[in-house]
Amino acid sequence: MVDKLLDLSVVIVTLNEEKNISRAINSIKDIANEILVIDSGSTDKTIEIAEKLGAKVIFNQWEGYPLQVQFGIDNTSNKYVLVLDADEEISVELKQSIINVFEQNLFSKYDCFAVNRKTFYVNKFLEHIWQPEYRIRLFNKEKVRYEGFLHEKVICDGKKSKLNGYLYHYTYKDIFQHYTKSLKYAKISAEELYKRGKKFKYHNLIINPLWAFFRQYFLKLGFLDGIRGLSVSMSYLFSTFLKYLFLWELEQKEKDKNAGS
């Protein structure tokens, strides 16, 4: 693909990703001269596979996804960084776009590049819901920082552009895993709201889930993806309802604790 590997560092965060890590690394290893896998204690063959494919594995205790990525960025040896999730894959077109950035010296004009992530859901890529899903993934590390708790917020202090091609995302192996993760995220989100002093309000339990569904199914055109789009939209209703229900539960536990003291 290139005569000489690009001065590009790839950061991949892992924890028990033996089923995905090969796909992610293989999609980029022929153009990047450094691949860093930031692992938080895998007990499967993730580390073995990554090292066999030429990646450098660094252990870092899990403190949340944004902090894991930032740790990886801070440990790269190149100025330019590409962030991949272990369950993602660079398309051929996107790979060529990345090469073009270096060959055409586009970093002299832009500091950050967003890519469109396309999700594989129940044996088919979603064409409407979650589309387009642009995320800043290629950047000058001196201009970017990762923030956030449950989900990352990428702060780019510079000029931005977009790249052609897709970042393929194989996030859920089935619907059970999807809804299990939605349940987990709802609980974590409720705990974060509780820590920030957010108070439960009854209307949040009714209106917010319905709005979350309406936004995804109609405004984001989920209905055009058939049952897949309906499933994704319902997951927003499900997780939003549970988020506020968990918040209510936390408040009830606090009241019981105070009453007993």
PDB file of C-alpha atoms in Angstrom:
ATOM      1  CA  MET A   1       0.000   0.000   0.000  1.00  0.00           C
ATOM      2  CA  VAL A   2       2.872   2.388   0.856  1.00  0.00           C
ATOM      3  CA  ASP A   3       6.593   2.154   0.084  1.00  0.00           C
ATOM      4  CA  LYS A   4       7.436   3.211   3.616  1.00  0.00           C
ATOM      5  CA  LEU A   5       5.297   2.967   6.722  1.00  0.00           C
ATOM      6  CA  LEU A   6       3.739   6.261   7.770  1.00  0.00           C
ATOM      7  CA  ASP A   7       4.916   8.061  10.897  1.00  0.00           C
ATOM      8  CA  LEU A   8       1.563   7.242  12.421  1.00  0.00           C
ATOM      9  CA  SER A   9       0.793   5.800  15.848  1.00  0.00           C
ATOM     10  CA  VAL A  10      -2.371   3.726  16.289  1.00  0.00           C
ATOM     11  CA  VAL A  11      -3.909   3.456  19.757  1.00  0.00           C
ATOM     12  CA  ILE A  12      -6.253   0.559  20.543  1.00  0.00           C
ATOM     13  CA  VAL A  13      -7.831   0.030  23.978  1.00  0.00           C
ATOM     14  CA  THR A  14      -8.522  -3.595  24.912  1.00  0.00           C
ATOM     15  CA  LEU A  15      -9.910  -5.938  27.528  1.00  0.00           C
ATOM     16  CA  ASN A  16     -10.518  -9.534  26.435  1.00  0.00           C
ATOM     17  CA  GLU A  17     -10.819  -8.735  22.733  1.00  0.00           C
ATOM     18  CA  GLU A  18      -9.338 -11.912  21.239  1.00  0.00           C
ATOM     19  CA  LYS A  19     -12.234 -12.210  18.771  1.00  0.00           C
ATOM     20  CA  ASN A  20     -11.770  -8.680  17.415  1.00  0.00           C
ATOM     21  CA  ILE A  21      -8.187  -7.532  17.830  1.00  0.00           C
ATOM     22  CA  SER A  22      -6.780  -9.287  14.743  1.00  0.00           C
ATOM     23  CA  ARG A  23      -9.262  -7.565  12.438  1.00  0.00           C
ATOM     24  CA  ALA A  24      -8.482  -4.138  13.868  1.00  0.00           C
ATOM     25  CA  ILE A  25      -4.694  -4.479  13.710  1.00  0.00           C
ATOM     26  CA  ASN A  26      -4.630  -6.161  10.294  1.00  0.00           C
ATOM     27  CA  SER A  27      -6.664  -3.320   8.800  1.00  0.00           C
ATOM     28  CA  ILE A  28      -3.974  -0.727   9.603  1.00  0.00           C
ATOM     29  CA  LYS A  29      -0.630  -2.454  10.236  1.00  0.00           C
ATOM     30  CA  ASP A  30       0.507  -2.187   6.611  1.00  0.00           C
ATOM     31  CA  ILE A  31       0.622   1.631   6.727  1.00  0.00           C
ATOM     32  CA  ALA A  32       1.353   2.611  10.388  1.00  0.00           C
ATOM     33  CA  ASN A  33       4.815   2.286  11.935  1.00  0.00           C
ATOM     34  CA  GLU A  34       3.536   2.053  15.526  1.00  0.00           C
ATOM     35  CA  ILE A  35       0.555   0.239  17.037  1.00  0.00           C
ATOM     36  CA  LEU A  36      -0.020   0.570  20.777  1.00  0.00           C
ATOM     37  CA  VAL A  37      -2.503  -1.700  22.510  1.00  0.00           C
ATOM     38  CA  ILE A  38      -3.512  -0.345  25.911  1.00  0.00           C
ATOM     39  CA  ASP A  39      -4.752  -3.349  27.869  1.00  0.00           C
ATOM     40  CA  SER A  40      -6.383  -3.279  31.298  1.00  0.00           C
ATOM     41  CA  GLY A  41      -5.889  -6.931  32.227  1.00  0.00           C
ATOM     42  CA  SER A  42      -7.069  -9.309  29.506  1.00  0.00           C
ATOM     43  CA  THR A  43      -7.278 -12.950  30.569  1.00  0.00           C
ATOM     44  CA  ASP A  44      -7.845 -14.346  27.077  1.00  0.00           C
ATOM     45  CA  LYS A  45      -5.407 -14.336  24.124  1.00  0.00           C
ATOM     46  CA  THR A  46      -5.722 -10.627  23.309  1.00  0.00           C
ATOM     47  CA  ILE A  47      -2.163  -9.743  24.334  1.00  0.00           C
ATOM     48  CA  GLU A  48      -0.655 -12.783  22.626  1.00  0.00           C
ATOM     49  CA  ILE A  49      -2.453 -12.067  19.356  1.00  0.00           C
ATOM     50  CA  ALA A  50      -1.630  -8.351  19.407  1.00  0.00           C
ATOM     51  CA  GLU A  51       2.076  -8.931  19.998  1.00  0.00           C
ATOM     52  CA  LYS A  52       2.205 -11.596  17.314  1.00  0.00           C
ATOM     53  CA  LEU A  53       0.799  -9.043  14.854  1.00  0.00           C
ATOM     54  CA  GLY A  54       3.524  -6.552  15.752  1.00  0.00           C
ATOM     55  CA  ALA A  55       1.736  -4.344  18.277  1.00  0.00           C
ATOM     56  CA  LYS A  56       3.292  -3.093  21.483  1.00  0.00           C
ATOM     57  CA  VAL A  57       1.115  -3.893  24.497  1.00  0.00           C
ATOM     58  CA  ILE A  58       1.107  -1.626  27.546  1.00  0.00           C
ATOM     59  CA  PHE A  59      -0.849  -2.413  30.715  1.00  0.00           C
ATOM     60  CA  ASN A  60      -2.861   0.376  32.305  1.00  0.00           C
ATOM     61  CA  GLN A  61      -5.371  -0.084  35.111  1.00  0.00           C
ATOM     62  CA  TRP A  62      -8.889   0.687  33.882  1.00  0.00           C
ATOM     63  CA  GLU A  63     -10.047   4.172  34.849  1.00  0.00           C
ATOM     64  CA  GLY A  64     -12.610   4.727  32.121  1.00  0.00           C
ATOM     65  CA  TYR A  65     -12.413   4.684  28.340  1.00  0.00           C
ATOM     66  CA  PRO A  66     -11.395   8.342  27.769  1.00  0.00           C
ATOM     67  CA  LEU A  67      -8.536   8.077  30.263  1.00  0.00           C
ATOM     68  CA  GLN A  68      -7.347   4.813  28.698  1.00  0.00           C
ATOM     69  CA  VAL A  69      -7.201   6.434  25.267  1.00  0.00           C
ATOM     70  CA  GLN A  70      -5.444   9.519  26.605  1.00  0.00           C
ATOM     71  CA  PHE A  71      -2.881   7.289  28.321  1.00  0.00           C
ATOM     72  CA  GLY A  72      -2.227   5.622  24.976  1.00  0.00           C
ATOM     73  CA  ILE A  73      -1.900   8.956  23.178  1.00  0.00           C
ATOM     74  CA  ASP A  74       0.569  10.172  25.802  1.00  0.00           C
ATOM     75  CA  ASN A  75       2.735   7.088  25.216  1.00  0.00           C
ATOM     76  CA  THR A  76       2.940   7.275  21.414  1.00  0.00           C
ATOM     77  CA  SER A  77       6.240   8.117  19.764  1.00  0.00           C
ATOM     78  CA  ASN A  78       4.742   9.865  16.719  1.00  0.00           C
ATOM     79  CA  LYS A  79       3.142  13.287  16.470  1.00  0.00           C
ATOM     80  CA  TYR A  80       0.174  11.967  14.512  1.00  0.00           C
ATOM     81  CA  VAL A  81      -2.232   9.480  16.049  1.00  0.00           C
ATOM     82  CA  LEU A  82      -5.122   7.307  14.898  1.00  0.00           C
ATOM     83  CA  VAL A  83      -7.477   5.925  17.549  1.00  0.00           C
ATOM     84  CA  LEU A  84      -9.234   2.618  16.870  1.00  0.00           C
ATOM     85  CA  ASP A  85     -11.521   0.542  19.032  1.00  0.00           C
ATOM     86  CA  ALA A  86     -10.763  -3.155  19.139  1.00  0.00           C
ATOM     87  CA  ASP A  87     -14.092  -3.914  17.453  1.00  0.00           C
ATOM     88  CA  GLU A  88     -13.447  -1.550  14.541  1.00  0.00           C
ATOM     89  CA  GLU A  89     -11.847  -1.940  11.133  1.00  0.00           C
ATOM     90  CA  ILE A  90     -10.485   0.551   8.614  1.00  0.00           C
ATOM     91  CA  SER A  91     -12.092   0.260   5.176  1.00  0.00           C
ATOM     92  CA  VAL A  92      -9.900   0.255   2.063  1.00  0.00           C
ATOM     93  CA  GLU A  93     -11.189   3.699   1.068  1.00  0.00           C
ATOM     94  CA  LEU A  94     -10.542   5.144   4.515  1.00  0.00           C
ATOM     95  CA  LYS A  95      -7.038   3.673   4.520  1.00  0.00           C
ATOM     96  CA  GLN A  96      -6.302   5.445   1.253  1.00  0.00           C
ATOM     97  CA  SER A  97      -7.702   8.683   2.696  1.00  0.00           C
ATOM     98  CA  ILE A  98      -5.276   8.379   5.622  1.00  0.00           C
ATOM     99  CA  ILE A  99      -2.395   7.808   3.229  1.00  0.00           C
ATOM    100  CA  ASN A 100      -3.467  10.893   1.277  1.00  0.00           C
ATOM    101  CA  VAL A 101      -3.308  13.003   4.431  1.00  0.00           C
ATOM    102  CA  PHE A 102       0.399  12.224   4.724  1.00  0.00           C
ATOM    103  CA  GLU A 103       1.290  12.242   1.038  1.00  0.00           C
ATOM    104  CA  GLN A 104      -0.502  15.550   0.449  1.00  0.00           C
ATOM    105  CA  ASN A 105       0.756  17.052   3.720  1.00  0.00           C
ATOM    106  CA  LEU A 106      -2.794  17.836   4.836  1.00  0.00           C
ATOM    107  CA  PHE A 107      -1.674  18.177   8.445  1.00  0.00           C
ATOM    108  CA  SER A 108      -0.245  21.540   7.382  1.00  0.00           C
ATOM    109  CA  LYS A 109      -3.870  22.687   6.864  1.00  0.00           C
ATOM    110  CA  TYR A 110      -5.809  20.647   9.428  1.00  0.00           C
ATOM    111  CA  ASP A 111      -5.157  19.329  12.922  1.00  0.00           C
ATOM    112  CA  CYS A 112      -7.992  16.818  13.271  1.00  0.00           C
ATOM    113  CA  PHE A 113      -9.837  14.522  10.885  1.00  0.00           C
ATOM    114  CA  ALA A 114     -13.243  12.970  11.500  1.00  0.00           C
ATOM    115  CA  VAL A 115     -14.215   9.601  10.046  1.00  0.00           C
ATOM    116  CA  ASN A 116     -17.674   8.133   9.503  1.00  0.00           C
ATOM    117  CA  ARG A 117     -18.278   5.034  11.629  1.00  0.00           C
ATOM    118  CA  LYS A 118     -20.716   2.496  10.199  1.00  0.00           C
ATOM    119  CA  THR A 119     -22.180  -0.154  12.497  1.00  0.00           C
ATOM    120  CA  PHE A 120     -22.706  -3.828  11.693  1.00  0.00           C
ATOM    121  CA  TYR A 121     -25.926  -4.964  13.385  1.00  0.00           C
ATOM    122  CA  VAL A 122     -27.482  -8.438  13.128  1.00  0.00           C
ATOM    123  CA  ASN A 123     -25.530  -9.439   9.995  1.00  0.00           C
ATOM    124  CA  LYS A 124     -25.997  -6.154   8.133  1.00  0.00           C
ATOM    125  CA  PHE A 125     -24.616  -2.628   8.186  1.00  0.00           C
ATOM    126  CA  LEU A 126     -27.056   0.056   9.322  1.00  0.00           C
ATOM    127  CA  GLU A 127     -27.612   2.539   6.496  1.00  0.00           C
ATOM    128  CA  HIS A 128     -29.728   5.219   8.175  1.00  0.00           C
ATOM    129  CA  ILE A 129     -29.816   5.129  11.965  1.00  0.00           C
ATOM    130  CA  TRP A 130     -26.406   6.025  13.444  1.00  0.00           C
ATOM    131  CA  GLN A 131     -25.542   7.492  10.034  1.00  0.00           C
ATOM    132  CA  PRO A 132     -23.539   9.517   9.493  1.00  0.00           C
ATOM    133  CA  GLU A 133     -21.591   9.067  12.738  1.00  0.00           C
ATOM    134  CA  TYR A 134     -18.506  11.233  12.380  1.00  0.00           C
ATOM    135  CA  ARG A 135     -15.868  10.935  15.068  1.00  0.00           C
ATOM    136  CA  ILE A 136     -12.476  12.602  15.339  1.00  0.00           C
ATOM    137  CA  ARG A 137      -9.982   9.748  15.188  1.00  0.00           C
ATOM    138  CA  LEU A 138      -6.943  10.979  13.223  1.00  0.00           C
ATOM    139  CA  PHE A 139      -5.146  13.990  14.647  1.00  0.00           C
ATOM    140  CA  ASN A 140      -2.076  15.898  15.715  1.00  0.00           C
ATOM    141  CA  LYS A 141      -1.782  14.793  19.345  1.00  0.00           C
ATOM    142  CA  GLU A 142      -0.567  18.236  20.388  1.00  0.00           C
ATOM    143  CA  LYS A 143      -4.003  19.610  19.474  1.00  0.00           C
ATOM    144  CA  VAL A 144      -6.298  16.968  20.987  1.00  0.00           C
ATOM    145  CA  ARG A 145      -7.342  15.724  24.393  1.00  0.00           C
ATOM    146  CA  TYR A 146      -9.868  13.102  25.469  1.00  0.00           C
ATOM    147  CA  GLU A 147     -12.356  13.948  28.195  1.00  0.00           C
ATOM    148  CA  GLY A 148     -15.509  12.399  29.609  1.00  0.00           C
ATOM    149  CA  PHE A 149     -16.601   9.529  31.810  1.00  0.00           C
ATOM    150  CA  LEU A 150     -18.746   6.830  30.210  1.00  0.00           C
ATOM    151  CA  HIS A 151     -18.307   8.097  26.644  1.00  0.00           C
ATOM    152  CA  GLU A 152     -15.414  10.123  25.341  1.00  0.00           C
ATOM    153  CA  LYS A 153     -15.493  13.762  24.348  1.00  0.00           C
ATOM    154  CA  VAL A 154     -12.741  14.620  21.904  1.00  0.00           C
ATOM    155  CA  ILE A 155     -11.556  18.211  22.194  1.00  0.00           C
ATOM    156  CA  CYS A 156      -9.725  19.489  19.097  1.00  0.00           C
ATOM    157  CA  ASP A 157      -7.946  22.817  19.462  1.00  0.00           C
ATOM    158  CA  GLY A 158      -7.438  23.378  15.764  1.00  0.00           C
ATOM    159  CA  LYS A 159      -8.880  23.098  12.277  1.00  0.00           C
ATOM    160  CA  LYS A 160     -10.989  20.070  11.402  1.00  0.00           C
ATOM    161  CA  SER A 161     -11.763  18.139   8.242  1.00  0.00           C
ATOM    162  CA  LYS A 162     -13.433  14.874   7.217  1.00  0.00           C
ATOM    163  CA  LEU A 163     -12.065  11.787   5.490  1.00  0.00           C
ATOM    164  CA  ASN A 164     -13.687   9.602   2.852  1.00  0.00           C
ATOM    165  CA  GLY A 165     -14.355   5.957   3.612  1.00  0.00           C
ATOM    166  CA  TYR A 166     -15.877   4.102   6.520  1.00  0.00           C
ATOM    167  CA  LEU A 167     -14.709   2.991   9.922  1.00  0.00           C
ATOM    168  CA  TYR A 168     -16.536  -0.324  10.218  1.00  0.00           C
ATOM    169  CA  HIS A 169     -17.873  -1.042  13.698  1.00  0.00           C
ATOM    170  CA  TYR A 170     -18.691  -4.581  14.870  1.00  0.00           C
ATOM    171  CA  THR A 171     -19.962  -3.572  18.267  1.00  0.00           C
ATOM    172  CA  TYR A 172     -22.621  -6.172  19.169  1.00  0.00           C
ATOM    173  CA  LYS A 173     -22.505  -9.875  18.412  1.00  0.00           C
ATOM    174  CA  ASP A 174     -26.275 -10.124  18.958  1.00  0.00           C
ATOM    175  CA  ILE A 175     -29.310  -8.309  20.329  1.00  0.00           C
ATOM    176  CA  PHE A 176     -28.881  -9.829  23.789  1.00  0.00           C
ATOM    177  CA  GLN A 177     -25.428  -8.272  24.089  1.00  0.00           C
ATOM    178  CA  HIS A 178     -26.765  -4.948  22.809  1.00  0.00           C
ATOM    179  CA  TYR A 179     -29.495  -4.720  25.418  1.00  0.00           C
ATOM    180  CA  THR A 180     -27.227  -6.058  28.157  1.00  0.00           C
ATOM    181  CA  LYS A 181     -24.803  -3.213  27.447  1.00  0.00           C
ATOM    182  CA  SER A 182     -27.694  -0.742  27.378  1.00  0.00           C
ATOM    183  CA  LEU A 183     -28.688  -1.943  30.853  1.00  0.00           C
ATOM    184  CA  LYS A 184     -25.107  -1.574  32.085  1.00  0.00           C
ATOM    185  CA  TYR A 185     -24.705   1.916  30.623  1.00  0.00           C
ATOM    186  CA  ALA A 186     -28.039   3.002  32.084  1.00  0.00           C
ATOM    187  CA  LYS A 187     -26.881   2.035  35.575  1.00  0.00           C
ATOM    188  CA  ILE A 188     -23.509   3.756  35.177  1.00  0.00           C
ATOM    189  CA  SER A 189     -25.185   6.880  33.786  1.00  0.00           C
ATOM    190  CA  ALA A 190     -27.601   6.980  36.727  1.00  0.00           C
ATOM    191  CA  GLU A 191     -24.722   6.696  39.192  1.00  0.00           C
ATOM    192  CA  GLU A 192     -22.952   9.563  37.458  1.00  0.00           C
ATOM    193  CA  LEU A 193     -26.093  11.717  37.591  1.00  0.00           C
ATOM    194  CA  TYR A 194     -26.464  10.896  41.278  1.00  0.00           C
ATOM    195  CA  LYS A 195     -22.853  11.882  42.006  1.00  0.00           C
ATOM    196  CA  ARG A 196     -23.421  15.211  40.257  1.00  0.00           C
ATOM    197  CA  GLY A 197     -26.462  15.919  42.432  1.00  0.00           C
ATOM    198  CA  LYS A 198     -29.065  15.414  39.684  1.00  0.00           C
ATOM    199  CA  LYS A 199     -32.497  14.923  41.270  1.00  0.00           C
ATOM    200  CA  PHE A 200     -35.082  12.445  40.017  1.00  0.00           C
ATOM    201  CA  LYS A 201     -38.173  13.967  38.445  1.00  0.00           C
ATOM    202  CA  TYR A 202     -41.157  11.882  37.494  1.00  0.00           C
ATOM    203  CA  HIS A 203     -41.573  13.425  34.048  1.00  0.00           C
ATOM    204  CA  ASN A 204     -38.014  12.370  33.122  1.00  0.00           C
ATOM    205  CA  LEU A 205     -39.116   8.770  33.537  1.00  0.00           C
ATOM    206  CA  ILE A 206     -41.921   9.196  30.989  1.00  0.00           C
ATOM    207  CA  ILE A 207     -41.043  11.981  28.574  1.00  0.00           C
ATOM    208  CA  ASN A 208     -37.306  11.413  28.120  1.00  0.00           C
ATOM    209  CA  PRO A 209     -37.551   7.742  27.025  1.00  0.00           C
ATOM    210  CA  LEU A 210     -40.337   8.549  24.557  1.00  0.00           C
ATOM    211  CA  TRP A 211     -38.351  11.442  23.123  1.00  0.00           C
ATOM    212  CA  ALA A 212     -35.238   9.243  22.870  1.00  0.00           C
ATOM    213  CA  PHE A 213     -37.208   6.693  20.831  1.00  0.00           C
ATOM    214  CA  PHE A 214     -38.896   9.318  18.646  1.00  0.00           C
ATOM    215  CA  ARG A 215     -35.590  11.009  17.878  1.00  0.00           C
ATOM    216  CA  GLN A 216     -33.883   7.797  16.756  1.00  0.00           C
ATOM    217  CA  TYR A 217     -36.788   6.138  14.954  1.00  0.00           C
ATOM    218  CA  PHE A 218     -38.215   9.143  13.132  1.00  0.00           C
ATOM    219  CA  LEU A 219     -35.772  12.075  13.135  1.00  0.00           C
ATOM    220  CA  LYS A 220     -32.723   9.818  12.626  1.00  0.00           C
ATOM    221  CA  LEU A 221     -34.687   7.698  10.084  1.00  0.00           C
ATOM    222  CA  GLY A 222     -34.372   4.456  12.017  1.00  0.00           C
ATOM    223  CA  PHE A 223     -37.609   3.221  10.434  1.00  0.00           C
ATOM    224  CA  LEU A 224     -35.770   2.964   7.093  1.00  0.00           C
ATOM    225  CA  ASP A 225     -33.539   0.257   8.604  1.00  0.00           C
ATOM    226  CA  GLY A 226     -36.549  -1.976   9.289  1.00  0.00           C
ATOM    227  CA  ILE A 227     -36.528  -4.171  12.373  1.00  0.00           C
ATOM    228  CA  ARG A 228     -32.868  -3.345  12.992  1.00  0.00           C
ATOM    229  CA  GLY A 229     -33.724   0.345  13.202  1.00  0.00           C
ATOM    230  CA  LEU A 230     -36.683  -0.398  15.456  1.00  0.00           C
ATOM    231  CA  SER A 231     -34.466  -2.460  17.755  1.00  0.00           C
ATOM    232  CA  VAL A 232     -31.860   0.281  18.039  1.00  0.00           C
ATOM    233  CA  SER A 233     -34.529   2.914  18.671  1.00  0.00           C
ATOM    234  CA  MET A 234     -36.183   0.785  21.347  1.00  0.00           C
ATOM    235  CA  SER A 235     -32.818   0.368  23.060  1.00  0.00           C
ATOM    236  CA  TYR A 236     -32.737   4.144  23.562  1.00  0.00           C
ATOM    237  CA  LEU A 237     -36.195   4.075  25.136  1.00  0.00           C
ATOM    238  CA  PHE A 238     -35.153   1.114  27.303  1.00  0.00           C
ATOM    239  CA  SER A 239     -31.856   2.589  28.524  1.00  0.00           C
ATOM    240  CA  THR A 240     -33.241   6.092  29.093  1.00  0.00           C
ATOM    241  CA  PHE A 241     -36.155   4.756  31.140  1.00  0.00           C
ATOM    242  CA  LEU A 242     -33.824   2.605  33.237  1.00  0.00           C
ATOM    243  CA  LYS A 243     -31.340   5.439  33.743  1.00  0.00           C
ATOM    244  CA  TYR A 244     -33.951   7.522  35.531  1.00  0.00           C
ATOM    245  CA  LEU A 245     -35.428   4.515  37.297  1.00  0.00           C
ATOM    246  CA  PHE A 246     -31.978   3.670  38.683  1.00  0.00           C
ATOM    247  CA  LEU A 247     -31.585   7.309  39.750  1.00  0.00           C
ATOM    248  CA  TRP A 248     -34.888   7.062  41.624  1.00  0.00           C
ATOM    249  CA  GLU A 249     -33.694   3.848  43.272  1.00  0.00           C
ATOM    250  CA  LEU A 250     -30.477   5.492  44.438  1.00  0.00           C
ATOM    251  CA  GLU A 251     -32.495   8.288  46.042  1.00  0.00           C
ATOM    252  CA  GLN A 252     -34.733   5.757  47.801  1.00  0.00           C
ATOM    253  CA  LYS A 253     -31.682   3.978  49.204  1.00  0.00           C
ATOM    254  CA  GLU A 254     -30.351   7.287  50.472  1.00  0.00           C
ATOM    255  CA  LYS A 255     -33.673   8.065  52.180  1.00  0.00           C
ATOM    256  CA  ASP A 256     -33.750   4.624  53.826  1.00  0.00           C
ATOM    257  CA  LYS A 257     -30.182   5.107  54.997  1.00  0.00           C
ATOM    258  CA  ASN A 258     -30.913   8.524  56.480  1.00  0.00           C
ATOM    259  CA  ALA A 259     -34.084   7.269  58.125  1.00  0.00           C
ATOM    260  CA  GLY A 260     -32.175   4.490  59.821  1.00  0.00           C
ATOM    261  CA  SER A 261     -29.397   6.696  61.121  1.00  0.00           C
TER     262      SER A 261
END
